[in-house]
Amino acid sequence: MSQITRREFVTGAALTPFAIRAPNRDAQQSSTDSTQLDIVVAGAGHNSLIAAAYLAKAGYRCVVLEDQPRIGGGVGTAEVTLPGFKHDLASSVHGGMQSNPAMKDLDLANYGLSYIVPDPVMHTSFPDGSYLTVWRDFERTAREFDRINPRDGQAFRRIAAELEEVRALLGNEEKLAQHSLGNVWRRRLKMSAYDMACHVFEDSRCRAFALAAGHLGGDPPCEPGSYRSALSVVSSGRNGRPIAVGGSDALAQALARFITARGGTVLTNKRVTRLIIEDKRCAGVECADGTSYRGGKAVLSTLHVKHLLDMAPRALWPDDFVQNVGMWRPEVAMFIAHYAVKEPPKYPVAGGTLSPCESVTLVNPARLLRLEFDDANGQIDTEDPPLQIVCPTVADPSRAPGGMHTLKINGFQPYAIRQGPQHWEQLKHQVADAYLNTLRRLAPNLTDDRILGRYIVSPVDLERLNRHFWHGSAHAGYDGPGQSGDMRPVPGWSDYRMPIAGLYQTGACTKPGGSVNGNPGRNAAAVMLKDFGGSIEEVAKRIG
Ligand SMILES: Cc1cc2nc3c(=O)[nH]c(=O)nc-3n(C[C@H](O)[C@H](O)[C@H](O)COP(=O)(O)OP(=O)(O)OC[C@H]3O[C@@H](n4cnc5c(N)ncnc54)[C@H](O)[C@@H]3O)c2cc1C
């Protein structure tokens, strides 16, 4: 067999047509008079769409160019198994989005966006038959921990009360130090998620649940400062984990409607390949199909910074910028299996079964510490896998034909496996089978006759479906101290302005990073509007 270099493989793979049945549902496809544009937006993830929506509201004429046949990126939804089964290709839960002012500023409810907050919020079952569930009702959840170990029930109540007391101070070490619990929390803030789970809970099942339920971000659980993810079991009941009615892409579709209603255009199948530079200023972009788009005011990118660098001559990027982008590291990649099923998972519980929208699996809490080790070794590992299982149709039946369900099993595996990433195509079926078997041991109703279709996404496929998920990174890259806050994407360039005049950057590569919270999008819009002599506050207040 001839050797394929990684670069050749990714290029070839990117050209392979995908069996995506759902075309982009609403996004406008029209020819655009490039001479009239103010802003060219490269990539149509929710962040860049939010930024474009604010800019369109301010009166700027925007075009949004999306590589894929559908918009949304990490909030994409498509019928990838069978007709009528709408699968969220990446995210399902839009927790962070709920507090984003864009929801009101852009009146997204009026553009078709609404949410359901499932209850129960999160569940886990163990092979010994025990289980834990997070409910919206705090005391009900506390009693779940009591049932496993009364001391852990008390610990759950105690840490929740303390967290409530110090929550507002957590971003301010000076003020925190003055609080009676301040010095305790100053140490906790530096803890890893693993240490925090072990610090709070005694029973390994409570620890495993806290870790598995929280490990959905780009922060490794052994990383100092990642403590917060181990406390999501404590706070997620209060906030809930909302899903968009109709599918994750309801957010992108609402934003696209907002933009087009203000004269903007959203185009799909437009891969941006090059920045047009005139007088050392970014004047527009070129696409793979030979078209080009010029923005009189600016270009806003949500392309991965690794790719952005190659789209303009090296001499235009400062050396430290180039070096920093070179050091950008991915996170442990995600592996996803989508199923069309006749029934949701039914976990045995006292008095019957439970079918939650979201559940997780993990038996041994220390297993999470292997993720980074396996990643570094390129080792596929399916033993006691930490999985997130999402069955949105139990809360939102509109996503599948009558009485049927969509099911998503998310796990973590290395992108660069020992065998070489090109071997994922053969190996992905074994990994998906192992994940399904793990779930079946806990929810035995998911027998073959109840499974109607399957669509597997290896880490390499994930990057192919969305180039912004660089090396299978769900948040565009690792989110530890070296790549978060003012380090994101690059120290000195974290204010959404890029080193080339006229070029701005948003999306998960910018602060505060990935997930569906829309903050990089709104922040980028605020900076751009300020540079154009306006303000986001003024634009937000405008009616209509
Ligand atoms: C399996 C999985 C599950 C997840 N679950 C959750 C969850 O439940 N909750 C949550 O909050 N987060 C979740 N995430 C993370 C979340 O989906 C992402 O962090 C988030 O959607 C990133 O949004 P964004 O706007 O920054 O970029 P993206 O959504 O990645 O958008 C970038 C867009 O740019 C396009 N693009 C890239 N290159 C080009 C190019 N050259 N030309 C034109 N277009 C281009 C891409 O196709 C894409 O549409 C999950 C991620 C994965 C993979």
Coordinates of C-alpha atoms and ligand atoms in Angstrom, one line a residue:
M1 CA 0.0 0.0 0.0
S2 CA 1.4 3.4 -0.9
Q3 CA 2.0 5.9 1.9
I4 CA -0.5 8.8 2.1
T5 CA 0.7 11.9 3.8
R6 CA -1.7 13.4 6.3
R7 CA -2.0 16.5 4.2
E8 CA -3.0 14.6 1.1
F9 CA -5.4 12.5 3.1
V10 CA -7.3 15.4 4.6
T11 CA -7.4 17.1 1.2
G12 CA -8.7 14.0 -0.5
A13 CA -11.2 13.3 2.3
A14 CA -12.5 16.8 2.1
L15 CA -13.5 16.2 -1.5
T16 CA -15.4 13.0 -0.7
P17 CA -19.2 13.7 -1.1
F18 CA -21.2 13.0 2.0
A19 CA -24.5 11.3 2.2
I20 CA -26.2 14.2 3.9
R21 CA -29.8 14.1 2.9
A22 CA -31.0 17.3 4.5
P23 CA -30.0 20.3 2.4
N24 CA -29.7 23.6 4.1
R25 CA -33.4 24.2 5.0
D26 CA -33.9 27.9 5.0
A27 CA -30.6 29.7 4.3
Q28 CA -30.9 32.0 1.3
Q29 CA -29.1 31.0 -1.9
S30 CA -28.8 33.9 -4.2
S31 CA -26.3 35.7 -6.3
T32 CA -24.8 38.6 -4.6
D33 CA -23.6 41.9 -6.1
S34 CA -20.1 41.9 -4.5
T35 CA -19.5 45.6 -5.2
Q36 CA -22.3 46.6 -2.8
L37 CA -21.1 44.7 0.3
D38 CA -19.9 46.2 3.5
I39 CA -18.9 43.0 5.4
V40 CA -17.9 39.6 4.2
V41 CA -18.3 36.9 6.8
A42 CA -16.3 33.7 6.3
G43 CA -18.0 30.7 7.9
A44 CA -21.6 30.4 9.2
G45 CA -21.3 29.0 12.7
H46 CA -23.6 30.5 15.4
N47 CA -20.9 33.0 16.5
S48 CA -20.3 34.5 13.1
L49 CA -24.1 34.6 12.4
I50 CA -24.7 36.5 15.6
A51 CA -22.0 39.0 14.7
A52 CA -23.4 39.3 11.2
A53 CA -26.9 39.8 12.6
Y54 CA -25.8 42.7 14.8
L55 CA -23.9 44.2 11.8
A56 CA -27.0 43.8 9.6
K57 CA -29.1 45.4 12.3
A58 CA -26.7 48.3 12.3
G59 CA -27.4 48.7 8.6
Y60 CA -24.3 47.1 7.1
R61 CA -24.8 44.9 4.1
C62 CA -23.4 41.5 4.9
V63 CA -22.7 38.3 3.0
V64 CA -22.0 35.1 5.0
L65 CA -20.1 32.4 3.1
E66 CA -20.3 28.8 4.4
D67 CA -18.2 25.9 3.2
Q68 CA -20.7 23.2 3.9
P69 CA -24.1 22.5 2.2
R70 CA -25.8 23.7 5.4
I71 CA -25.2 26.5 7.8
G72 CA -24.7 26.3 11.6
G73 CA -21.4 24.4 11.9
G74 CA -21.5 23.1 15.5
V75 CA -25.2 23.9 15.7
G76 CA -25.9 21.9 12.5
T77 CA -28.9 19.5 12.2
A78 CA -29.4 17.1 9.3
E79 CA -31.2 13.9 8.3
V80 CA -28.1 11.7 8.2
T81 CA -29.7 8.3 9.0
L82 CA -33.3 8.2 7.6
P83 CA -35.7 10.8 6.2
G84 CA -37.5 12.6 8.9
F85 CA -34.9 11.9 11.6
K86 CA -33.3 15.2 12.4
H87 CA -29.9 14.6 14.1
D88 CA -27.9 17.3 15.8
L89 CA -24.5 16.8 14.1
A90 CA -22.6 18.3 17.1
S91 CA -24.2 20.3 19.9
S92 CA -27.6 19.8 21.3
V93 CA -27.6 21.8 24.6
H94 CA -27.5 25.6 24.3
G95 CA -27.0 26.4 28.0
G96 CA -24.6 29.3 27.6
M97 CA -26.8 30.9 24.9
Q98 CA -29.7 31.6 27.3
S99 CA -27.9 34.4 29.1
N100 CA -26.5 36.0 25.9
P101 CA -28.2 39.4 25.4
A102 CA -28.4 38.5 21.6
M103 CA -31.5 36.5 22.4
K104 CA -33.4 39.7 23.2
D105 CA -31.3 42.2 21.2
L106 CA -32.1 40.2 18.0
D107 CA -35.6 39.1 19.1
L108 CA -34.7 35.6 18.1
A109 CA -38.0 34.2 19.4
N110 CA -39.7 36.2 16.7
Y111 CA -37.5 34.4 14.1
G112 CA -38.6 31.0 15.1
L113 CA -36.3 30.1 18.0
S114 CA -37.7 28.5 21.1
Y115 CA -36.3 26.2 23.8
I116 CA -37.3 23.2 25.9
V117 CA -35.6 22.5 29.3
P118 CA -35.8 18.8 29.9
D119 CA -36.4 17.3 33.3
P120 CA -34.7 15.0 34.3
V121 CA -31.7 17.0 33.4
M122 CA -29.0 14.3 33.4
H123 CA -28.8 10.6 34.4
T124 CA -26.2 7.9 34.9
S125 CA -26.6 4.2 35.6
F126 CA -24.0 1.8 36.8
P127 CA -23.4 -1.9 36.0
D128 CA -24.3 -2.8 39.6
G129 CA -27.8 -1.5 39.1
S130 CA -27.4 1.8 41.1
Y131 CA -28.0 5.1 39.4
L132 CA -28.0 8.9 39.9
T133 CA -30.3 11.5 38.3
V134 CA -30.1 15.3 38.3
W135 CA -33.6 16.9 38.4
R136 CA -34.7 20.5 38.2
D137 CA -35.8 20.1 41.9
F138 CA -32.6 20.5 44.0
E139 CA -33.8 18.4 47.0
R140 CA -34.9 15.6 44.7
T141 CA -31.4 15.5 43.3
A142 CA -29.8 15.7 46.8
R143 CA -31.9 12.6 47.7
E144 CA -30.4 10.8 44.8
F145 CA -26.9 11.3 46.3
D146 CA -28.3 10.3 49.8
R147 CA -29.4 7.0 48.3
I148 CA -25.8 6.2 47.1
N149 CA -24.1 7.5 50.3
P150 CA -25.8 9.9 52.9
R151 CA -22.4 11.6 53.4
D152 CA -22.3 12.4 49.7
G153 CA -25.9 13.7 49.9
Q154 CA -24.7 16.1 52.6
A155 CA -21.6 17.0 50.6
F156 CA -23.8 17.8 47.6
R157 CA -26.0 20.2 49.7
R158 CA -23.0 21.8 51.4
I159 CA -21.0 22.5 48.2
A160 CA -24.1 23.8 46.4
A161 CA -24.8 26.2 49.3
E162 CA -21.2 27.4 49.4
L163 CA -21.1 27.8 45.7
E164 CA -24.2 30.0 45.8
E165 CA -22.6 32.2 48.5
V166 CA -19.3 32.8 46.6
R167 CA -20.4 32.5 43.0
A168 CA -20.4 36.3 42.4
L169 CA -16.9 36.5 43.8
L170 CA -15.2 33.7 41.9
G171 CA -13.9 36.1 39.2
N172 CA -12.3 38.4 41.7
E173 CA -9.6 36.9 43.9
E174 CA -9.2 40.1 46.1
K175 CA -12.9 40.2 47.0
L176 CA -13.0 36.4 47.4
A177 CA -10.1 36.6 49.9
Q178 CA -12.2 38.8 52.2
H179 CA -15.1 36.3 52.4
S180 CA -15.1 33.9 55.3
L181 CA -14.8 30.9 52.9
G182 CA -12.5 32.9 50.6
N183 CA -9.2 31.1 51.3
V184 CA -10.9 27.7 50.9
W185 CA -12.2 28.7 47.5
R186 CA -9.0 30.3 46.4
R187 CA -7.4 26.8 46.6
R188 CA -10.4 25.2 45.0
L189 CA -10.2 27.5 42.0
K190 CA -6.8 26.0 41.2
M191 CA -8.0 22.4 41.5
S192 CA -8.4 20.1 38.6
A193 CA -11.9 18.6 37.9
Y194 CA -10.6 15.2 39.1
D195 CA -9.3 16.6 42.4
M196 CA -12.5 18.5 42.9
A197 CA -14.7 15.4 42.4
C198 CA -12.6 13.5 44.8
H199 CA -12.5 16.4 47.3
V200 CA -16.3 16.7 47.4
F201 CA -17.6 13.1 47.1
E202 CA -16.6 9.9 48.9
D203 CA -18.3 7.3 46.7
S204 CA -16.6 6.5 43.4
R205 CA -20.0 6.5 41.7
C206 CA -20.7 10.1 42.8
R207 CA -17.2 11.1 41.7
A208 CA -17.7 9.3 38.3
F209 CA -21.0 11.0 37.7
A210 CA -19.7 14.5 38.6
L211 CA -16.7 14.0 36.2
A212 CA -18.6 12.4 33.3
A213 CA -21.5 15.0 33.4
G214 CA -19.0 17.8 33.4
H215 CA -16.4 16.6 31.0
L216 CA -18.0 18.1 27.9
G217 CA -15.6 21.0 27.4
G218 CA -12.1 21.5 26.0
D219 CA -10.6 21.4 29.4
P220 CA -8.8 18.2 30.4
P221 CA -10.1 16.9 33.8
C222 CA -6.5 16.8 35.1
E223 CA -5.8 20.4 34.3
P224 CA -5.3 22.8 37.2
G225 CA -8.3 25.2 37.2
S226 CA -10.7 22.8 35.5
Y227 CA -12.5 22.3 38.9
R228 CA -15.7 23.9 37.5
S229 CA -16.7 21.0 35.3
A230 CA -16.9 18.7 38.3
L231 CA -19.5 21.0 39.9
S232 CA -21.8 21.0 36.9
V233 CA -23.9 18.3 38.6
V234 CA -24.5 20.8 41.4
S235 CA -25.6 23.7 39.2
S236 CA -27.1 22.1 36.1
G237 CA -30.3 21.3 37.9
R238 CA -30.9 24.9 38.7
N239 CA -30.2 26.2 35.2
G240 CA -31.3 23.2 33.2
R241 CA -29.8 22.1 29.9
P242 CA -32.0 23.6 27.2
I243 CA -32.4 22.2 23.7
A244 CA -33.8 24.2 20.7
V245 CA -37.2 23.1 19.4
G246 CA -36.8 21.4 16.0
G247 CA -33.0 20.8 16.4
S248 CA -29.8 22.6 17.3
D249 CA -29.9 24.4 13.9
A250 CA -33.0 26.3 14.9
L251 CA -30.5 28.8 16.3
A252 CA -28.7 29.2 13.0
Q253 CA -31.9 29.3 11.0
A254 CA -33.3 32.1 13.2
L255 CA -30.1 34.1 12.8
A256 CA -30.1 33.5 9.0
R257 CA -33.7 34.7 8.8
F258 CA -32.8 37.8 10.8
I259 CA -29.8 38.6 8.5
T260 CA -31.8 38.1 5.2
A261 CA -34.7 40.1 6.5
R262 CA -32.2 43.0 6.7
G263 CA -30.9 42.7 3.2
G264 CA -28.0 40.3 4.0
T265 CA -27.2 37.1 2.2
V266 CA -26.2 33.6 3.5
L267 CA -24.6 31.4 0.9
T268 CA -23.6 27.7 1.3
N269 CA -21.1 25.5 -0.6
K270 CA -18.7 28.5 -0.5
R271 CA -15.3 27.4 0.9
V272 CA -13.1 30.5 1.5
T273 CA -9.6 29.7 0.3
R274 CA -7.8 33.1 0.3
L275 CA -7.9 36.6 1.7
I276 CA -7.8 39.4 -0.8
I277 CA -5.2 41.9 0.3
E278 CA -5.0 45.4 -1.1
D279 CA -2.6 48.0 0.3
K280 CA -1.9 45.6 3.2
R281 CA -5.5 45.6 4.0
C282 CA -8.0 42.7 3.9
A283 CA -10.5 43.7 1.2
G284 CA -12.4 40.5 0.7
V285 CA -12.1 36.8 0.1
E286 CA -11.8 34.3 -2.7
C287 CA -13.7 31.0 -2.7
A288 CA -12.8 27.5 -4.0
D289 CA -15.4 27.9 -6.8
G290 CA -13.6 30.9 -8.2
T291 CA -16.0 33.5 -6.9
S292 CA -14.8 36.4 -4.8
Y293 CA -16.5 38.8 -2.4
R294 CA -15.3 42.2 -1.4
G295 CA -16.3 44.0 1.8
G296 CA -16.0 47.8 1.8
K297 CA -15.7 47.9 5.6
A298 CA -14.3 44.6 6.8
V299 CA -13.9 40.8 6.6
L300 CA -15.0 38.8 9.6
S301 CA -13.5 35.3 9.9
T302 CA -14.7 32.3 11.9
L303 CA -12.2 30.1 10.1
H304 CA -9.8 28.1 12.2
V305 CA -6.7 30.2 13.0
K306 CA -4.5 27.4 11.7
H307 CA -6.2 27.8 8.3
L308 CA -6.4 31.6 8.4
L309 CA -2.7 31.9 8.5
D310 CA -2.3 30.1 5.2
M311 CA -4.8 32.4 3.5
A312 CA -2.6 35.5 3.3
P313 CA 1.2 36.0 2.6
R314 CA 3.3 35.1 5.7
A315 CA 5.0 38.5 5.6
L316 CA 1.7 40.1 6.7
W317 CA 1.5 38.2 10.0
P318 CA 3.8 39.2 12.9
D319 CA 6.4 36.6 13.8
D320 CA 5.0 36.1 17.3
F321 CA 1.5 35.6 15.8
V322 CA 2.8 32.9 13.5
Q323 CA 4.7 31.2 16.3
N324 CA 1.7 31.2 18.6
V325 CA -0.6 29.8 16.0
G326 CA 2.0 27.1 15.4
M327 CA 1.8 26.2 19.1
W328 CA -2.0 26.0 19.1
R329 CA -2.9 22.5 20.2
P330 CA -6.1 20.5 19.7
E331 CA -8.2 18.9 22.4
V332 CA -8.9 15.2 22.7
A333 CA -11.1 14.6 19.7
M334 CA -14.8 13.6 19.7
F335 CA -16.2 10.5 18.2
I336 CA -20.0 10.4 17.5
A337 CA -22.5 7.8 16.6
H338 CA -26.0 8.8 15.5
Y339 CA -28.9 6.4 15.6
A340 CA -32.5 6.4 14.4
V341 CA -34.3 4.3 16.9
K342 CA -37.8 3.0 17.7
E343 CA -37.4 3.6 21.4
P344 CA -35.3 5.9 23.6
P345 CA -32.8 4.2 26.1
K346 CA -34.8 2.9 29.0
Y347 CA -32.7 2.7 32.1
P348 CA -34.0 0.4 34.9
V349 CA -34.8 2.5 38.0
A350 CA -36.9 1.7 41.1
G351 CA -40.5 1.1 40.0
G352 CA -39.8 1.1 36.3
T353 CA -37.5 2.7 33.7
L354 CA -36.3 6.2 33.1
S355 CA -35.7 7.8 29.6
P356 CA -33.8 11.0 30.0
C357 CA -32.9 13.4 27.3
E358 CA -29.3 13.3 28.4
S359 CA -27.3 10.7 30.2
V360 CA -23.6 9.8 30.7
T361 CA -21.6 6.6 31.4
L362 CA -18.4 6.2 33.5
V363 CA -17.6 3.7 36.2
N364 CA -14.1 4.5 37.3
P365 CA -13.5 8.2 37.9
A366 CA -9.7 7.7 37.3
R367 CA -10.5 6.5 33.8
L368 CA -10.9 10.1 32.7
L369 CA -7.2 10.7 33.5
R370 CA -6.4 8.3 30.7
L371 CA -7.9 10.5 28.0
E372 CA -4.8 12.6 27.6
F373 CA -2.5 9.6 27.9
D374 CA -4.3 7.7 25.2
D375 CA -4.4 10.7 23.0
A376 CA -0.7 11.2 23.3
N377 CA -0.1 7.6 22.4
G378 CA -2.7 7.6 19.6
Q379 CA -4.4 4.7 21.4
I380 CA -8.1 3.9 20.7
D381 CA -9.6 3.0 24.1
T382 CA -13.1 1.7 24.5
E383 CA -12.8 0.3 28.0
D384 CA -15.3 2.0 30.4
P385 CA -15.7 4.8 28.0
P386 CA -16.9 8.2 29.3
L387 CA -20.0 8.7 27.0
Q388 CA -22.6 11.4 26.7
I389 CA -25.9 10.0 25.3
V390 CA -28.4 12.5 24.0
C391 CA -32.0 11.6 23.0
P392 CA -33.6 14.9 22.3
T393 CA -36.8 13.4 21.0
V394 CA -38.0 12.4 24.5
A395 CA -38.4 16.1 25.1
D396 CA -39.0 17.3 21.5
P397 CA -40.9 14.7 19.4
S398 CA -40.9 17.0 16.4
R399 CA -37.4 15.8 15.5
A400 CA -38.5 12.3 14.3
P401 CA -41.4 10.6 12.7
G402 CA -44.3 9.7 15.1
G403 CA -43.1 7.9 18.2
M404 CA -39.5 7.4 16.9
H405 CA -36.3 8.8 18.3
T406 CA -32.9 10.2 17.4
L407 CA -30.0 9.1 19.6
K408 CA -26.5 10.5 19.7
I409 CA -23.6 8.8 21.5
N410 CA -20.6 11.1 22.0
G411 CA -17.2 9.8 23.1
F412 CA -13.6 10.8 23.0
Q413 CA -10.8 9.2 21.0
P414 CA -7.5 10.4 19.5
Y415 CA -7.5 12.0 16.1
A416 CA -4.0 10.9 15.3
I417 CA -4.3 7.2 16.0
R418 CA -1.2 5.1 15.9
Q419 CA -2.3 3.4 12.7
G420 CA -2.6 6.8 11.0
P421 CA -5.8 9.0 10.8
Q422 CA -6.7 7.5 7.4
H423 CA -7.4 4.2 9.2
W424 CA -10.3 5.7 11.1
E425 CA -12.6 4.7 8.2
Q426 CA -12.1 1.0 8.9
L427 CA -11.8 1.3 12.7
K428 CA -14.8 3.5 13.4
H429 CA -17.3 0.7 13.2
Q430 CA -15.6 -1.2 16.0
V431 CA -15.6 1.9 18.2
A432 CA -19.2 2.6 17.5
D433 CA -20.1 -1.0 18.3
A434 CA -18.2 -0.9 21.6
Y435 CA -20.0 2.3 22.6
L436 CA -23.4 0.8 21.8
N437 CA -22.6 -2.3 23.8
T438 CA -21.6 -0.1 26.8
L439 CA -25.0 1.6 26.6
R440 CA -26.9 -1.6 26.1
R441 CA -25.5 -3.0 29.3
L442 CA -27.3 -0.2 31.1
A443 CA -30.3 0.3 28.8
P444 CA -30.9 -3.3 27.5
N445 CA -34.0 -2.3 25.5
L446 CA -31.8 -1.0 22.7
T447 CA -31.7 -4.3 20.8
D448 CA -30.9 -4.6 17.0
D449 CA -34.5 -4.7 16.0
R450 CA -35.1 -1.3 17.6
I451 CA -32.3 0.3 15.6
L452 CA -33.3 1.6 12.2
G453 CA -30.2 3.5 11.0
R454 CA -26.8 4.6 12.1
Y455 CA -24.3 7.3 11.0
I456 CA -20.8 7.2 12.5
V457 CA -18.6 10.3 12.7
S458 CA -14.9 9.6 13.5
P459 CA -12.6 12.4 14.6
V460 CA -11.4 12.7 11.0
D461 CA -15.0 12.8 9.7
L462 CA -15.8 15.5 12.2
E463 CA -13.1 17.7 10.8
R464 CA -14.3 16.9 7.3
L465 CA -17.9 18.0 8.2
N466 CA -16.6 21.2 9.8
R467 CA -13.0 22.4 9.2
H468 CA -13.3 24.6 12.3
F469 CA -13.4 21.4 14.4
W470 CA -9.7 21.2 13.7
H471 CA -8.3 17.7 14.4
G472 CA -11.7 16.7 15.8
S473 CA -11.6 19.5 18.4
A474 CA -15.2 20.2 19.5
H475 CA -14.2 23.7 20.7
A476 CA -11.6 24.4 18.0
G477 CA -8.8 23.5 20.4
Y478 CA -7.7 22.9 24.0
D479 CA -9.1 25.3 26.5
G480 CA -6.5 25.1 29.3
P481 CA -4.6 28.1 30.7
G482 CA -2.3 28.5 27.7
Q483 CA -5.2 28.8 25.2
S484 CA -7.9 30.6 27.2
G485 CA -8.8 34.2 28.2
D486 CA -6.4 36.7 26.7
M487 CA -4.3 33.8 25.3
R488 CA -7.1 33.0 22.8
P489 CA -6.4 32.8 20.0
V490 CA -3.0 34.4 20.5
P491 CA -1.6 36.6 23.3
G492 CA -1.8 40.3 22.2
W493 CA -4.5 39.5 19.6
S494 CA -7.4 38.5 21.8
D495 CA -9.6 41.5 21.0
Y496 CA -11.1 40.1 17.8
R497 CA -8.9 42.4 15.7
M498 CA -6.4 40.5 13.6
P499 CA -2.9 41.8 12.6
I500 CA -4.1 42.5 9.0
A501 CA -6.1 45.8 8.9
G502 CA -9.8 45.2 8.0
L503 CA -9.7 41.6 9.3
Y504 CA -11.6 40.5 12.4
Q505 CA -11.8 37.0 14.0
T506 CA -14.7 35.4 16.0
G507 CA -15.8 31.9 16.9
A508 CA -14.4 29.2 19.2
C509 CA -10.8 30.2 18.5
T510 CA -11.4 33.5 20.2
K511 CA -12.3 34.2 23.9
P512 CA -14.2 32.9 25.8
G513 CA -13.9 29.9 23.5
G514 CA -16.1 27.1 22.3
S515 CA -19.6 25.8 23.2
V516 CA -22.9 27.4 22.2
N517 CA -22.8 30.6 24.2
G518 CA -22.5 33.2 21.3
N519 CA -20.1 35.3 23.3
P520 CA -17.3 35.4 20.8
G521 CA -19.9 36.5 18.2
R522 CA -21.4 39.3 20.2
N523 CA -18.0 40.5 21.4
A524 CA -16.6 40.6 17.9
A525 CA -19.7 42.6 16.7
A526 CA -19.1 45.0 19.6
V527 CA -15.5 45.6 18.6
M528 CA -16.3 46.1 14.9
L529 CA -19.2 48.4 15.6
K530 CA -17.0 50.5 17.9
D531 CA -14.3 50.7 15.1
F532 CA -16.9 51.8 12.7
G533 CA -17.9 54.7 15.0
G534 CA -21.0 53.1 16.6
S535 CA -21.8 50.9 19.6
I536 CA -23.5 47.6 20.2
E537 CA -25.6 49.1 23.0
E538 CA -27.1 51.6 20.5
V539 CA -27.7 48.9 17.9
A540 CA -29.2 46.6 20.5
K541 CA -31.8 49.2 21.4
R542 CA -33.0 49.8 17.9
I543 CA -36.4 48.4 17.3
G544 CA -36.9 45.9 14.5
Ligands
LIG1 C1 -20.2 16.1 19.1 C2 -20.2 17.5 19.7 C3 -21.1 17.8 20.6 C4 -21.2 19.1 21.2 N1 -22.1 19.4 22.1 C5 -22.2 20.6 22.6 C6 -23.3 20.9 23.5 O1 -24.2 20.1 23.7 N2 -23.4 22.2 24.0 C7 -22.4 23.1 23.6 O2 -22.5 24.3 24.2 N3 -21.4 22.9 22.8 C8 -21.3 21.6 22.3 N4 -20.3 21.4 21.4 C9 -19.4 22.4 21.0 C10 -20.0 23.4 20.0 O3 -20.7 22.7 19.0 C11 -19.0 24.3 19.3 O4 -17.9 24.7 20.2 C12 -19.6 25.6 18.8 O5 -20.7 25.2 18.0 C13 -18.6 26.4 17.9 O6 -19.4 27.4 17.3 P1 -18.6 28.5 16.4 O7 -19.7 29.5 16.0 O8 -17.5 29.1 17.1 O9 -18.0 27.7 15.2 P2 -18.6 26.6 14.3 O10 -20.0 26.2 14.7 O11 -17.6 25.5 14.2 O12 -18.7 27.3 12.9 C14 -17.7 27.5 12.0 C15 -18.2 27.5 10.6 O13 -17.2 27.9 9.7 C16 -17.3 27.0 8.5 N5 -16.0 27.1 7.8 C17 -14.8 26.5 8.3 N6 -13.8 26.8 7.4 C18 -14.4 27.4 6.3 C19 -14.0 27.9 5.1 N7 -12.7 27.8 4.7 N8 -14.8 28.6 4.3 C20 -16.1 28.8 4.6 N9 -16.6 28.3 5.8 C21 -15.8 27.6 6.6 C22 -17.6 25.7 9.1 O14 -18.1 24.8 8.1 C23 -18.6 26.1 10.2 O15 -19.9 26.1 9.6 C24 -20.2 20.1 20.8 C25 -19.3 19.8 19.8 C26 -19.3 18.5 19.2 C27 -18.3 18.2 18.1

